[in-house]
Amino acid sequence: MKVVFLGGFGKAADVPEGTTLLEAASAARIETAADCGGRGTCGKCRVRVSGLVSAPSETERKHLTTSELEKNIRLACEARAVGECSVSFENEAVSSEILPFVSDYKQDPSVETNPLFPGKEPRYGVAIDIGTTSLNIRLVEVMSGKAAASAVAANPQRIRGADVATRINYTIENGGGLTELKVLVSERLSEMIEYLAKGRGLVTEDVNCAVVAGNPTMISIVMGLDPKGIAQAPYAPPFTGPVVVEASEMGLRLAPGSKAAVLPIISAYVGADTVGAALRVGLHKPGKPRLLIDLGTNAEIMLNTGKRLFCCSAAAGPAFEGAHIKHGMTARPGAIDRVDIDSGEVVLSTIGGAPPAGICGAGLLDTIAALLDAGMINSSGRLAAQGRDSLSGRIRETEDGPEFILVAKGERGAASDIVVTQKDVREVQLAKGAISAGARFLLEKGGVSPEDLGEVYLAG
Ligand code: FES
């Protein structure tokens, strides 16, 4: 059966009859929001279809109104191709592209570069951060520590769920699920390495070492280790501490015999990514009390009391990465990333100056902060038409509560309205509440008062 994907993808998948549209999208290397991993509970995988697809299921009738079904809106994880059909996505969908990442990172002379693999002559290495949502890689000239190029891509595992718990469940409930998730991520990482090497006139054989960071679930999966202990009491990761393995064991295509060093995992929810951030800012070194907060789906928080290190993890949810947010998207071209309200007017910018397509985490935080300042959100988080008239006109009531129209259809080339809903505000409140609780807990545990803190480092 041929399933054609519309909306600028120019892609099609040839799949057996009865394949879900979500599986077909994955076969065409298109990743769309599937927060619940295709279990039919999140309602995020909305698509508009034409052609031959199965009749709406019970699950679809729960998530979609009759008028939506009449307009051929369907859930991609439920609707199945029964003949030739075409599909366009209602929510953010991305093709598996790799984007160059430009940063103003400069080698910090205080950071020592340490040949990790004595006996070899590493010329180029890659520093890899496997996030639940995004993958980041930096190609580094090993001996000088100079960054040669960087790239970012979406984590293709997102079709199996937005958060680590959903992905762990996927490995528990599906035989072969662990291998599938491992291959998804290691293939994408290898493609990114090839892309970076090519951009510098190199081949992957020129890259002969890797340092890998990531949360414990992502690290377990890429190493092919069963992550279920992370989700079940007593919440133990498959290993703790640092490890060095053959890069090929992770499915990474580097020079033959290359090694990959995984930064230490501390516990089921404090991983190698937090250790990387702590090392980068020297949190382990003596000095005044300092706090590090690594914002993400799980926010990891680490405190140096001046004498000891404490850390914890808080379930912030994926709001900062644009998931579970009505018009949320990851930080890609077209994502609204800066918002201000100036004399009652909304002033915003998008990544790459592209027409607004959605809101990323930074834009969402900006919007909520600006609405708070403008009095459109009260101290309890309630969104209501109050304060300035020009802004009040942007609030509309829906059956799901009030929403603020950040960009109206047609404004700056937007294809449809982009809104921040009451539920979106609640998601951010939940995230902020979780992080704040984690930070306070650590401070209490370490006997440090907020006023004693010399520095607070934010990463994300
Ligand atoms: Fe969650 Fe389809 S309902 S992915």
PDB file of N, CA and C and ligand atoms in Angstrom, residues 22 33-45 63 75-77, ligand 1:
ATOM      1  N   LEU A  22       1.085   5.737  11.715  1.00  0.00           N
ATOM      2  CA  LEU A  22       2.269   6.084  12.511  1.00  0.00           C
ATOM      3  C   LEU A  22       3.462   5.217  12.086  1.00  0.00           C
ATOM      4  N   ALA A  33       4.647  13.749  16.537  1.00  0.00           N
ATOM      5  CA  ALA A  33       4.361  13.653  17.970  1.00  0.00           C
ATOM      6  C   ALA A  33       3.565  12.382  18.225  1.00  0.00           C
ATOM      7  N   ALA A  34       4.069  11.557  19.106  1.00  0.00           N
ATOM      8  CA  ALA A  34       3.367  10.329  19.494  1.00  0.00           C
ATOM      9  C   ALA A  34       3.704  10.134  20.970  1.00  0.00           C
ATOM     10  N   ASP A  35       3.218  11.095  21.772  1.00  0.00           N
ATOM     11  CA  ASP A  35       3.681  11.172  23.157  1.00  0.00           C
ATOM     12  C   ASP A  35       3.488   9.875  23.922  1.00  0.00           C
ATOM     13  N   CYS A  36       2.388   9.160  23.636  1.00  0.00           N
ATOM     14  CA  CYS A  36       2.127   7.923  24.398  1.00  0.00           C
ATOM     15  C   CYS A  36       2.723   6.717  23.702  1.00  0.00           C
ATOM     16  N   GLY A  37       3.479   6.947  22.632  1.00  0.00           N
ATOM     17  CA  GLY A  37       4.140   5.846  21.954  1.00  0.00           C
ATOM     18  C   GLY A  37       3.194   4.958  21.174  1.00  0.00           C
ATOM     19  N   GLY A  38       2.035   5.512  20.785  1.00  0.00           N
ATOM     20  CA  GLY A  38       1.103   4.735  19.958  1.00  0.00           C
ATOM     21  C   GLY A  38       0.119   3.902  20.762  1.00  0.00           C
ATOM     22  N   ARG A  39      -0.055   4.237  22.048  1.00  0.00           N
ATOM     23  CA  ARG A  39      -0.994   3.460  22.873  1.00  0.00           C
ATOM     24  C   ARG A  39      -2.416   3.990  22.795  1.00  0.00           C
ATOM     25  N   GLY A  40      -2.581   5.093  22.091  1.00  0.00           N
ATOM     26  CA  GLY A  40      -3.929   5.631  21.921  1.00  0.00           C
ATOM     27  C   GLY A  40      -4.419   6.404  23.126  1.00  0.00           C
ATOM     28  N   THR A  41      -3.495   6.899  23.964  1.00  0.00           N
ATOM     29  CA  THR A  41      -3.945   7.632  25.155  1.00  0.00           C
ATOM     30  C   THR A  41      -3.704   9.139  25.097  1.00  0.00           C
ATOM     31  N   CYS A  42      -2.740   9.597  24.268  1.00  0.00           N
ATOM     32  CA  CYS A  42      -2.401  11.023  24.324  1.00  0.00           C
ATOM     33  C   CYS A  42      -3.200  11.867  23.323  1.00  0.00           C
ATOM     34  N   GLY A  43      -3.647  11.274  22.253  1.00  0.00           N
ATOM     35  CA  GLY A  43      -4.418  12.015  21.255  1.00  0.00           C
ATOM     36  C   GLY A  43      -3.587  13.015  20.464  1.00  0.00           C
ATOM     37  N   LYS A  44      -2.239  12.904  20.544  1.00  0.00           N
ATOM     38  CA  LYS A  44      -1.356  13.897  19.917  1.00  0.00           C
ATOM     39  C   LYS A  44      -1.056  13.600  18.448  1.00  0.00           C
ATOM     40  N   CYS A  45      -1.264  12.376  18.016  1.00  0.00           N
ATOM     41  CA  CYS A  45      -0.779  11.981  16.688  1.00  0.00           C
ATOM     42  C   CYS A  45      -1.838  12.260  15.614  1.00  0.00           C
ATOM     43  N   HIS A  63     -11.111  10.449  21.358  1.00  0.00           N
ATOM     44  CA  HIS A  63     -10.233  11.622  21.275  1.00  0.00           C
ATOM     45  C   HIS A  63     -10.703  12.674  20.275  1.00  0.00           C
ATOM     46  N   LEU A  75      -6.333   9.594  14.232  1.00  0.00           N
ATOM     47  CA  LEU A  75      -5.123   9.362  15.029  1.00  0.00           C
ATOM     48  C   LEU A  75      -4.212   8.426  14.229  1.00  0.00           C
ATOM     49  N   ALA A  76      -2.969   8.865  14.044  1.00  0.00           N
ATOM     50  CA  ALA A  76      -2.052   8.082  13.193  1.00  0.00           C
ATOM     51  C   ALA A  76      -1.756   6.707  13.774  1.00  0.00           C
ATOM     52  N   CYS A  77      -1.828   6.581  15.116  1.00  0.00           N
ATOM     53  CA  CYS A  77      -1.484   5.279  15.707  1.00  0.00           C
ATOM     54  C   CYS A  77      -2.664   4.314  15.647  1.00  0.00           C
TER      55      CYS A  77
HETATM   56 FE1  FES B   1      -0.730   8.814  21.442  1.00  0.00          FE
HETATM   57 FE2  FES B   1      -1.537   8.117  19.004  1.00  0.00          FE
HETATM   58  S1  FES B   1      -2.736   8.637  20.688  1.00  0.00           S
HETATM   59  S2  FES B   1       0.469   8.328  19.729  1.00  0.00           S
END
